[in-house]
Each structure stands twice: as structure tokens, then as C-alpha cells.
mmCIF file of C-alpha atoms in Angstrom:
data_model
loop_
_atom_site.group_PDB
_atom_site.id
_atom_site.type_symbol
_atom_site.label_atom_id
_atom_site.label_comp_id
_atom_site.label_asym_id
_atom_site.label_seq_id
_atom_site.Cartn_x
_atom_site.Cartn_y
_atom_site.Cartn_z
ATOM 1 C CA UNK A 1 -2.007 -26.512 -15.811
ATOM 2 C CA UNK A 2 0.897 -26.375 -18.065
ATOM 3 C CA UNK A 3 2.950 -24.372 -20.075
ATOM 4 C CA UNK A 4 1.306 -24.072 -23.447
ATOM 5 C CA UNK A 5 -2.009 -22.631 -20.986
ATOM 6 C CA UNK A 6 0.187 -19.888 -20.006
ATOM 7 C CA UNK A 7 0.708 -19.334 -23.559
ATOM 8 C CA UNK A 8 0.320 -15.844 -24.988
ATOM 9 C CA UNK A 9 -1.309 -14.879 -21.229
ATOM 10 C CA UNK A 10 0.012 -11.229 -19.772
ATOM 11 C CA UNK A 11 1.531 -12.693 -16.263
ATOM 12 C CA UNK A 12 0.055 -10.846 -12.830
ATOM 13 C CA UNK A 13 1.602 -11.632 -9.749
ATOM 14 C CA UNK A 14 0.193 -10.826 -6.739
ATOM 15 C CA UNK A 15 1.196 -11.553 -2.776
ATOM 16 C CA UNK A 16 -0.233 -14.927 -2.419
ATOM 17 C CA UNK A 17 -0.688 -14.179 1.734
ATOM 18 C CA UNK A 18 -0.610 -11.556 4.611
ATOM 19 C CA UNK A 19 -1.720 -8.112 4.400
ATOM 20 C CA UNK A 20 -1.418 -7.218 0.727
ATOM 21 C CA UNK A 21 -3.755 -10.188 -0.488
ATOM 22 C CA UNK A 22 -6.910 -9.341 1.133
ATOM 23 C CA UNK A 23 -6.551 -5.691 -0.065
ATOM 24 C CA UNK A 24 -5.372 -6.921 -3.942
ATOM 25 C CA UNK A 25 -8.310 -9.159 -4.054
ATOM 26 C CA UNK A 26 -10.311 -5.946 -3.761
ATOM 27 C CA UNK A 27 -8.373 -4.412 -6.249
ATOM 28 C CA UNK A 28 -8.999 -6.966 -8.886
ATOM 29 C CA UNK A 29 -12.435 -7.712 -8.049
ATOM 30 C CA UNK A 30 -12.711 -3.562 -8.911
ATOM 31 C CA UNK A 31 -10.837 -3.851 -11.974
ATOM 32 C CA UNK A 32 -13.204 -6.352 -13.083
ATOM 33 C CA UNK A 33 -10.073 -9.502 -13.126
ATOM 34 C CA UNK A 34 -12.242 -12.610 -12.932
ATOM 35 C CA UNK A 35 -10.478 -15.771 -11.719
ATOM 36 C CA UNK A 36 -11.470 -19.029 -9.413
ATOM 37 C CA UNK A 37 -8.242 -19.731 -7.307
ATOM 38 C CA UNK A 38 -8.263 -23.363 -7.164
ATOM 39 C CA UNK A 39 -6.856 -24.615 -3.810
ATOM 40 C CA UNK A 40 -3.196 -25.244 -3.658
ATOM 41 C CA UNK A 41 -2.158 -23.773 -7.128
ATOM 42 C CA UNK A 42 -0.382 -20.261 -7.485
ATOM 43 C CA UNK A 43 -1.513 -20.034 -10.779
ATOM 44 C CA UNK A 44 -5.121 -19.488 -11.968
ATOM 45 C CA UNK A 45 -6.356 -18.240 -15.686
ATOM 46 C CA UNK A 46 -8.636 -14.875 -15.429
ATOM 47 C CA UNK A 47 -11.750 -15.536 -17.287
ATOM 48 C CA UNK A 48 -12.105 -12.190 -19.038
ATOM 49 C CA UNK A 49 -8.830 -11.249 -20.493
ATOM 50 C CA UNK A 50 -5.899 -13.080 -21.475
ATOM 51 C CA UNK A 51 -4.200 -13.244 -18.298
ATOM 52 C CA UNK A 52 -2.687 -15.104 -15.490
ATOM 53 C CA UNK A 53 -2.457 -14.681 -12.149
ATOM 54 C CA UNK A 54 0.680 -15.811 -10.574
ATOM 55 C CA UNK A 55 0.415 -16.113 -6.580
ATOM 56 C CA UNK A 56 3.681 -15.153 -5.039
ATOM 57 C CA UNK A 57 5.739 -14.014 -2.087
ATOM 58 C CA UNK A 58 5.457 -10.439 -1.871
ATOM 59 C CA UNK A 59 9.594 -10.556 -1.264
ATOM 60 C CA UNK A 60 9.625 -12.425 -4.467
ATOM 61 C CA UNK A 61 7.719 -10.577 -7.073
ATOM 62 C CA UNK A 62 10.170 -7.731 -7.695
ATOM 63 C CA UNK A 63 12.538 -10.043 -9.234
ATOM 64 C CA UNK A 64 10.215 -12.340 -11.018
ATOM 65 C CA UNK A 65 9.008 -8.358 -12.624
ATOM 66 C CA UNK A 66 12.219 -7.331 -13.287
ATOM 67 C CA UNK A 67 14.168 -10.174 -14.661
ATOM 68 C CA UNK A 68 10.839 -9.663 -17.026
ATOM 69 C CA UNK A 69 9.571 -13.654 -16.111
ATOM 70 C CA UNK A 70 6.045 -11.418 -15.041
ATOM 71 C CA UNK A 71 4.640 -8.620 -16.696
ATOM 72 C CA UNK A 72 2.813 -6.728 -13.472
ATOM 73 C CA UNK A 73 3.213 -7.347 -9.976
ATOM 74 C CA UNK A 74 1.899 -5.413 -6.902
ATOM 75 C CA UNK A 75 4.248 -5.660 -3.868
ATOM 76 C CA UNK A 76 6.095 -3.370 -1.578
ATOM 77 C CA UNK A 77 7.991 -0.344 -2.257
ATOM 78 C CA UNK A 78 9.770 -1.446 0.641
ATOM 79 C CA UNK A 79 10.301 -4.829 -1.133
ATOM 80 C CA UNK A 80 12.005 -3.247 -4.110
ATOM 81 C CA UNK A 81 14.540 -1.380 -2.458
ATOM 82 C CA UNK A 82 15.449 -4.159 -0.465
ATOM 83 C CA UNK A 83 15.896 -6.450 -3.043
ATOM 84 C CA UNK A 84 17.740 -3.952 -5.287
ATOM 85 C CA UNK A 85 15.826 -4.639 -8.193
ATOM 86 C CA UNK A 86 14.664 -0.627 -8.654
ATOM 87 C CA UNK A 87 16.448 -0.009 -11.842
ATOM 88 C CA UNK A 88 14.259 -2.811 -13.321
ATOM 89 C CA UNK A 89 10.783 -2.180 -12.638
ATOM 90 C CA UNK A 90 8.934 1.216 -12.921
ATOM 91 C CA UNK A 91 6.412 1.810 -10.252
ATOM 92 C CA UNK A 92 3.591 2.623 -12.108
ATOM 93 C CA UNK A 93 1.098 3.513 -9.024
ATOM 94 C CA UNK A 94 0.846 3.728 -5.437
ATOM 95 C CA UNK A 95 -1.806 1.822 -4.313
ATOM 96 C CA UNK A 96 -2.765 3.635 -1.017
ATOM 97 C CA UNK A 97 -2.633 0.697 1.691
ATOM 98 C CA UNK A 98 -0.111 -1.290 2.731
ATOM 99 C CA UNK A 99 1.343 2.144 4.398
ATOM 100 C CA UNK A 100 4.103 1.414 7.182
ATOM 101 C CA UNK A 101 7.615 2.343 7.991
ATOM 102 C CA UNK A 102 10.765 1.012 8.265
ATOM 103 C CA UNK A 103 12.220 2.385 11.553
ATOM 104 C CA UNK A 104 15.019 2.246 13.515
ATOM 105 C CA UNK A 105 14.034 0.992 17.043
ATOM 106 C CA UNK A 106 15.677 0.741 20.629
ATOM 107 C CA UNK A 107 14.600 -0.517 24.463
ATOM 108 C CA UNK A 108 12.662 2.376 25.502
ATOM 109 C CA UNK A 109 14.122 1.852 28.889
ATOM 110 C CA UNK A 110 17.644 1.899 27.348
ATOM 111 C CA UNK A 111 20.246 4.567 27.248
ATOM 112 C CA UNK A 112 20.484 4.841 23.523
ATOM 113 C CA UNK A 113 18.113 7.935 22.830
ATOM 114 C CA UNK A 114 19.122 8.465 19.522
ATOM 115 C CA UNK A 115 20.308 6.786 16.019
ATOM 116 C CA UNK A 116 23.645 8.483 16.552
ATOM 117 C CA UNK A 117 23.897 6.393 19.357
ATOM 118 C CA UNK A 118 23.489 3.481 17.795
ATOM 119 C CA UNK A 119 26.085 3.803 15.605
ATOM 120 C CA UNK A 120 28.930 1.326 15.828
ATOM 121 C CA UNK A 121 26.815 -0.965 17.698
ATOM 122 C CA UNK A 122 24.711 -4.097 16.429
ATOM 123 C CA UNK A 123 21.286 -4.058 14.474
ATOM 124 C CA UNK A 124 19.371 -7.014 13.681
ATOM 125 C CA UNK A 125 16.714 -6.859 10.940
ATOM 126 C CA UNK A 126 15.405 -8.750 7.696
ATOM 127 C CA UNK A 127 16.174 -5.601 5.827
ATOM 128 C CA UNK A 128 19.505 -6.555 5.234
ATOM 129 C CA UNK A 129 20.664 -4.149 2.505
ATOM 130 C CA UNK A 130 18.136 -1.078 3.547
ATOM 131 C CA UNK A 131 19.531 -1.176 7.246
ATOM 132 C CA UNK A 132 23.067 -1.583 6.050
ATOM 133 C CA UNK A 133 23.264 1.759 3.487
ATOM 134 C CA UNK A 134 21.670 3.256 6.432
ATOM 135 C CA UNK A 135 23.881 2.708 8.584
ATOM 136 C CA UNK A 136 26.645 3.152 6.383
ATOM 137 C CA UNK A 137 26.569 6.355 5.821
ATOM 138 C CA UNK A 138 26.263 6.523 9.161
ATOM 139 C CA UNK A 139 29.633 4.946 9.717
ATOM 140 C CA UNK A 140 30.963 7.143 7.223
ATOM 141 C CA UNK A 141 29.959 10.763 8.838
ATOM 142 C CA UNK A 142 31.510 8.831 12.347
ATOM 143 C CA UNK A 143 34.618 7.813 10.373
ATOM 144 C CA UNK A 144 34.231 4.159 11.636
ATOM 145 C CA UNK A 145 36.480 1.277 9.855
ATOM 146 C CA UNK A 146 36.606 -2.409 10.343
ATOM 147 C CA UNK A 147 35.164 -3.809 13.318
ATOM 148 C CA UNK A 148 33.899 -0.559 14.818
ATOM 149 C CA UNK A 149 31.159 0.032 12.182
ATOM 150 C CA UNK A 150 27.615 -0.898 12.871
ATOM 151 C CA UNK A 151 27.083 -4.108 12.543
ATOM 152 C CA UNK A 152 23.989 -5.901 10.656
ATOM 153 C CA UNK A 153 22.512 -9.064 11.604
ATOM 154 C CA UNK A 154 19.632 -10.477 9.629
ATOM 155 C CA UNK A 155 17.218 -12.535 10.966
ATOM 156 C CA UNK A 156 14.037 -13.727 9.164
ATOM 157 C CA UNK A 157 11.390 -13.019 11.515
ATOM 158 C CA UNK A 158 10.348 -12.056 15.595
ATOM 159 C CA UNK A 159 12.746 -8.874 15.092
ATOM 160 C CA UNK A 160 11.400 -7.301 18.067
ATOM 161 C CA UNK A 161 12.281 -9.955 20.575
ATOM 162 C CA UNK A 162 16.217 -9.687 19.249
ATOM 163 C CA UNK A 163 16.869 -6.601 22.356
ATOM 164 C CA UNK A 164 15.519 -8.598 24.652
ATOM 165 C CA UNK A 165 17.689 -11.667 24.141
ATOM 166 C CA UNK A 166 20.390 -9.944 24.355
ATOM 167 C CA UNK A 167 21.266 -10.465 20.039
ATOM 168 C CA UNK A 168 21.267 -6.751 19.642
ATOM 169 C CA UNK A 169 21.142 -3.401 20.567
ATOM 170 C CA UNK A 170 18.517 -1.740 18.529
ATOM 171 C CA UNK A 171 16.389 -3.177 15.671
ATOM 172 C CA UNK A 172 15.206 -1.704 12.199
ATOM 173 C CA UNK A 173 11.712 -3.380 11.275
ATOM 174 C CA UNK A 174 8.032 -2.587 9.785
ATOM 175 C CA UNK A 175 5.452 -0.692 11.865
ATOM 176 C CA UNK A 176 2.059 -0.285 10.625
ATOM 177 C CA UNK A 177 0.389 0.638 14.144
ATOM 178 C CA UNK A 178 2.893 0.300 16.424
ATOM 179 C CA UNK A 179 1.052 -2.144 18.545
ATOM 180 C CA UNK A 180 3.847 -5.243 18.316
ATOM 181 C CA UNK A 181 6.715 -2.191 19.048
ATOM 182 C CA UNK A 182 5.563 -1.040 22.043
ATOM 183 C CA UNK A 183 4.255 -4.497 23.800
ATOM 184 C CA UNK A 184 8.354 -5.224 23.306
ATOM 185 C CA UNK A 185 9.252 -2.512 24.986
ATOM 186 C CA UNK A 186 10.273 -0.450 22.107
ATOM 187 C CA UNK A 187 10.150 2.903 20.377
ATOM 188 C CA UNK A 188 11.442 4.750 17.108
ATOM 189 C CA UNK A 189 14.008 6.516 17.203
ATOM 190 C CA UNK A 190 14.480 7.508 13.009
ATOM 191 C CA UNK A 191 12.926 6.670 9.917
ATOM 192 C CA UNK A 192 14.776 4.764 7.254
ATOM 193 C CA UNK A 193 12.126 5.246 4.586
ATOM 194 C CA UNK A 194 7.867 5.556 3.846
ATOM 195 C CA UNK A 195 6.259 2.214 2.287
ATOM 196 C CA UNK A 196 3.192 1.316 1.001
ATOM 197 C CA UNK A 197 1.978 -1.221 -1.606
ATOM 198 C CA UNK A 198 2.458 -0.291 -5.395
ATOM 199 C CA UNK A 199 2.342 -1.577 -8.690
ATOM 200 C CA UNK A 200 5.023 -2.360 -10.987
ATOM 201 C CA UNK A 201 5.808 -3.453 -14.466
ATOM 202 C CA UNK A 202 9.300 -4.750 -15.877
ATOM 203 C CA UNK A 203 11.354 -2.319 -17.739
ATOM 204 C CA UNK A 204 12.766 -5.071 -20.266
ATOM 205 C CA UNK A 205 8.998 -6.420 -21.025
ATOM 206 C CA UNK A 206 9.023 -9.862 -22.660
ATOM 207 C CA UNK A 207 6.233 -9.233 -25.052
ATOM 208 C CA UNK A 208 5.910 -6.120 -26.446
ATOM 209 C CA UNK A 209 2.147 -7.361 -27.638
ATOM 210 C CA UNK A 210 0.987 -7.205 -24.122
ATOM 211 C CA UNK A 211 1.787 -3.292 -24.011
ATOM 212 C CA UNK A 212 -2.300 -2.418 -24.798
ATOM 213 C CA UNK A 213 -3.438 -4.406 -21.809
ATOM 214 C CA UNK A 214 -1.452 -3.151 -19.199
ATOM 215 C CA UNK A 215 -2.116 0.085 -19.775
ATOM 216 C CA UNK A 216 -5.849 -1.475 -19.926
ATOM 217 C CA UNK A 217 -5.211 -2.998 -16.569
ATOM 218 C CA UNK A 218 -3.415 -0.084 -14.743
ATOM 219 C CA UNK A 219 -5.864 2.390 -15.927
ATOM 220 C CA UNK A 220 -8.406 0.379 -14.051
ATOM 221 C CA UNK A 221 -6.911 -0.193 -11.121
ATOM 222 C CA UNK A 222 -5.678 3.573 -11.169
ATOM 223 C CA UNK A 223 -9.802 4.485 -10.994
ATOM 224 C CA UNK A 224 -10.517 1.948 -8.219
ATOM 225 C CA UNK A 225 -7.910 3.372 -6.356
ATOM 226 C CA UNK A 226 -8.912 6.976 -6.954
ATOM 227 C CA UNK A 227 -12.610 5.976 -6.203
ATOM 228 C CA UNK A 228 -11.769 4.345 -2.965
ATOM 229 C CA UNK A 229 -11.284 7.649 -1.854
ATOM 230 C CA UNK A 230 -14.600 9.434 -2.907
ATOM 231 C CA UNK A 231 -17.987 8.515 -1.729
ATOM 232 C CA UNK A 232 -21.525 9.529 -3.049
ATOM 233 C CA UNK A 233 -23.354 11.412 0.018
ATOM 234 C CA UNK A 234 -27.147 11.872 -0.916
ATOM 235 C CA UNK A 235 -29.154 13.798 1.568
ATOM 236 C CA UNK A 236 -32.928 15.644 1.829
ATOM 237 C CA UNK A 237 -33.024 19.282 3.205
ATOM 238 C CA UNK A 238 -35.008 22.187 3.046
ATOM 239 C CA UNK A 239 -35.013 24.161 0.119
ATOM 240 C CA UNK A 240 -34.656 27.041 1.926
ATOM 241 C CA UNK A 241 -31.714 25.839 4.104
ATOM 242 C CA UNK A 242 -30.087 24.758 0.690
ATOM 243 C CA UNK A 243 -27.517 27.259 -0.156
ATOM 244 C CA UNK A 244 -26.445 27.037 3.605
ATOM 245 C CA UNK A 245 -26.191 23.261 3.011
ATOM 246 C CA UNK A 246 -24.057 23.756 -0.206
ATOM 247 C CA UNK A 247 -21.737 25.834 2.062
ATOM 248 C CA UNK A 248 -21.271 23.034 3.651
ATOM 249 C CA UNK A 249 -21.021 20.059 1.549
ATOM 250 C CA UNK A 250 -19.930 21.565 -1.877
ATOM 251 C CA UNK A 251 -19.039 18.383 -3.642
ATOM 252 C CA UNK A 252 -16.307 18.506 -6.409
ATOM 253 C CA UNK A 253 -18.188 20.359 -9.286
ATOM 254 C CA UNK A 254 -21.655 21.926 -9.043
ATOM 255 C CA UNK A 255 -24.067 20.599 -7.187
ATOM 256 C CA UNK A 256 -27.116 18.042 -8.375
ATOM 257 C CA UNK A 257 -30.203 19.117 -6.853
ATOM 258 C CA UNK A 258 -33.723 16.470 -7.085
ATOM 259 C CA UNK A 259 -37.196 17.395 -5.912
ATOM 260 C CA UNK A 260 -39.289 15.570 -3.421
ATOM 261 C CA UNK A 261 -42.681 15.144 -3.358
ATOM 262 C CA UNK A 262 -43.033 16.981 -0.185
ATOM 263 C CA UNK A 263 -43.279 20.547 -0.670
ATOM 264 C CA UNK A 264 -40.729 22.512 0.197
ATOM 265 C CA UNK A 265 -37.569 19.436 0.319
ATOM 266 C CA UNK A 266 -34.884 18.746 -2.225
ATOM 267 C CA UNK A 267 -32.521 15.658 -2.489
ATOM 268 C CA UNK A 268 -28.977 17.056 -2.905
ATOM 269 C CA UNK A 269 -26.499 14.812 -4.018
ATOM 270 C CA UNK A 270 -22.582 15.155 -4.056
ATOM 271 C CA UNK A 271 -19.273 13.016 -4.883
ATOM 272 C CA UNK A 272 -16.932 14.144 -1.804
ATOM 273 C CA UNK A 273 -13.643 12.740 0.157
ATOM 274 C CA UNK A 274 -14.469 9.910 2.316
ATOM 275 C CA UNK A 275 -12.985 11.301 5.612
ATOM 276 C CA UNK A 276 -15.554 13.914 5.387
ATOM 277 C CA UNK A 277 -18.313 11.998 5.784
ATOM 278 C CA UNK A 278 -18.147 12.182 9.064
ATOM 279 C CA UNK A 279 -17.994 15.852 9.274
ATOM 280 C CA UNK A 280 -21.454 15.899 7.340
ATOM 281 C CA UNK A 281 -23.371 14.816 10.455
ATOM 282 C CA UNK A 282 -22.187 17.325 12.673
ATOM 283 C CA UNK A 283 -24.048 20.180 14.020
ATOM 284 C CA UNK A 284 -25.199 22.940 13.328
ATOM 285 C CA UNK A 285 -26.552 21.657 10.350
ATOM 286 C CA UNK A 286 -29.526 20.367 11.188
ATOM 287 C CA UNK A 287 -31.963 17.119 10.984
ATOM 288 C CA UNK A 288 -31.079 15.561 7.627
ATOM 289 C CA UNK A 289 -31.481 12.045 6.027
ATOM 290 C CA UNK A 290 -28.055 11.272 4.722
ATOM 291 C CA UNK A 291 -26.834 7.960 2.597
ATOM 292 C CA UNK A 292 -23.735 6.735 1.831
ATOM 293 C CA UNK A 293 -22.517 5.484 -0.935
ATOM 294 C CA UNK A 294 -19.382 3.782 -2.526
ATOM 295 C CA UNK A 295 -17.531 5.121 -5.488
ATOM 296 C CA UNK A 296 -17.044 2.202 -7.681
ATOM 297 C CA UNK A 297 -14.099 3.950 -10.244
ATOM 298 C CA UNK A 298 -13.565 7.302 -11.141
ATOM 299 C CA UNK A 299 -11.959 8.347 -14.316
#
């Protein structure tokens, strides 16, 4: 693959590992993006549309977007901050995984209880710049100068094992489930900010032309996103339990209501919130026959 095959393509990037690929592959595969990844290349040619998917670190993509080398990107909002470059992309949608937080963490044995403790005292982190406005302003309320600010450390990776050997005194890193946090014998103490995965276009676009399929391409992956949290429940009752089963599984607008053969049944159908699926088997309401189903986009 060359240049010239790039040639009049809109450019994609996307995370090429860890725990934004798996969950943009889904995202394109909704959106109806059809590519073959050939092994080894970062760079494959979507069959469907004139585009190209450009396989990148996630750390990487908000400058490749903004500097306006790539058209779209999906990445971190996290990622962005930290690498300054929010003044030149627009976040056109949160994506809805990805979610974690950048925290502020200490020995949960220790004697530093809370961030105003840590202040004046050394951090280590690979969020360089978030950690140090953080702790800057910090500094500032405390009035600290020179050496007795806080001091930042970056390191690139194993941020939770810097306490331990003795590099630092608290830590500001990702947690997603806290699992890796507490088997170091941590615990948050603040919050530095709210991430999640998003996508994002360059504000100084490159090709004006490629303005039509973007917003082709975002409105799509705006209704997978919105479908993934919807699900069609279909379930046979009663007809003469059915208003008392409409009480309890009204659906977003009215409700679709199917004979059965049998006498006396209905199918009732209904596009509701995922998390309430659950809900829908509880009791009181009775021996039903209930199927799930996905929500492919919604619109």
C-alpha cells in the first residue's frame, strides 16, 4: 500500500490495541465499515466507502486528528487533555465504554488521608500534564514555591508499584474496576477528572470534500451507540393480565400488541433500556415467555 491508495480516502484512526479496539471493532462492524486487516499493516482500505482505516496508539491519535493528518479518530477523552491537543479536535460523541477515572491514589496503610496531604510531596504518573495542573493549583491555594511544590514524576507504565518502591508518595493513574488499586495496597483519595472513549474530528479539516461522509459516519455510529442501550423484549401473557403487564413494561411509545393462536394470549412487544431487562422477570408478574433481543441502531 502506498500513497496514491490513500488518495482521496477520508482517514479513520482507531486504537490499534487494548481496551478500546475490541469495543471499536463493534462499533464499525455496526456502522456497517467493512475492512480485512491484513496482519502487520496499520492501514487497511474499507470496502464500502472511500475510507481508510489508520491503526494507531490511542495516545497518538489526538494529534494525528488535530494537526488535521486524520479526519476521525476515536480515543480517550482522557488522551486529549493530556496531550493538550483540545482546542484542535471537537468531540463529536461519547461513545459510552471505555469509562474510568483518573484518581489520585495513596498506601491505604499510610498516613496521608487526604489530597491536601499530598501536597508538596512527590507523585508519579504517565499523566504528566493532567497531574501537574492538578497539583498546581494545589500548590498555589498552599502558597508553595520552588522546591516545596508537588513534585511530578512520569513514568510510562506499573504506576501502582511506584509507593511501594519507595519512588513516591502517592500516585495519579486510570481505574476502571479498581481491582489492580487495591491488590497494591491502594485507595482514592480525589478525582482528577471522568473519561471514557469518544470520537473526534479535526477542527482545521484537510478536505473540506470529506465533510458529507463524516457526518454519514458519525450519524451511524451515533445510532449504534444509542441502540446499544435499548433492547427488544417480546413476551406472551394473558389478555386479561395485559393492562397490568403494560404497567409494568411500558416500552417507549405505545405498546404493539400480536395475537396467538391460543385463545385468550397476546404477544406484547416493547423497545426498553437494557438494565431493565432484568427487572422484567421478577415477581409478581407472573409465568411469562420472554425474548431478548438486540437493538441494531436507532435513529
Amino acid at each position: 500500500m502506498n500513497a496514491d491508495s490513500l488518495d482521496g480516502r477520508l482517514l479513520f484512526a482507531i486504537p490499534k490495541k487494548g481496551r478500546l479496539y475490541e469495543k471499536c471493532l463493534s462499533i464499525l462492524a455496526g456502522a456497517d465499515i467493512q475492512f480485512r486487516r491484513h496482519a502487520r499493516l496499520d492501514v487497511c482500505l474499507v470496502l464500502n466507502h472511500p475510507i481508510a482505516l489508520v491503526f494507531l496508539p490511542a495516545s497518538d491519535i489526538p494529534s494525528f486528528v488535530g494537526k488535521g493528518n486524520v479526519d476521525l479518530g476515536i480515543t480517550g477523552h482522557d488522551v486529549i487533555l493530556e496531550s493538550q491537543m483540545h482546542e484542535h479536535v471537537t468531540e463529536e460523541l461519547r461513545l459510552g465504554f471505555g469509562k474510568c477515572a483518573l484518581q489520585v491514589q495513596v498506601p491505604e496503610a499510610g498516613s496521608i488521608k487526604t489530597v491536601e496531604d499530598l501536597v508538596g510531596k512527590r507523585v508519579v504518573t504517565s499523566f504528566e500534564v493532567l497531574s501537574g495542573e492538578y497539583f498546581g493549583k494545589l500548590d498555589d491555594i498552599f502558597q508553595l514555591s520552588g522546591e516545596k511544590r508537588t513534585k511530578i514524576d512520569y513514568v510510562g507504565g506499573s504506576v501502582e508499584a511506584a509507593c511501594a518502591l519507595g519512588l513516591a508518595d502517592g500516585i495519579v493513574d486510570l481505574v476502571e474496576s479498581g481491582d489492580t488499586m487495591r491488590a497494591a495496597g491502594l485507595h482514592a483519595i480525589a478525582t482528577v477528572l471522568e473519561t471514557e472513549a469518544v470520537l473526534i474530528k479535526s477542527r482545521i479539516p484537510k478536505h473540506e470534500a470529506h465533510s458529507s461522509l463524516i457526518n454519514l459516519i458519525t450519524n451511524r455510529i451515533k445510532g449504534v451507540v444509542a441502540a446499544s442501550k435499548y433492547a427488544i423484549c417480546q413476551y406472551n401473557v394473558a389478555r386479561d393480565r395485559l393492562p397490568s403487564a403494560i404497567a409494568i413494561t411500558p416500552g417507549r411509545r405505545a405498546p404493539t400488541i400480536s395475537p396467538l393462536e391460543a385463545d385468550g394470549w397476546v404477544a406484547r412487544c416493547k423497545v426498553d433500556f437494557t438494565y431493565k431487562r432484568a427487572s422484567t422477570l421478577d415477581p409478581p408478574h407472573g409465568k411469562v415467555c420472554i425474548f431478548n433481543v438486540e437493538v441494531d441502531a436507532v435513529k
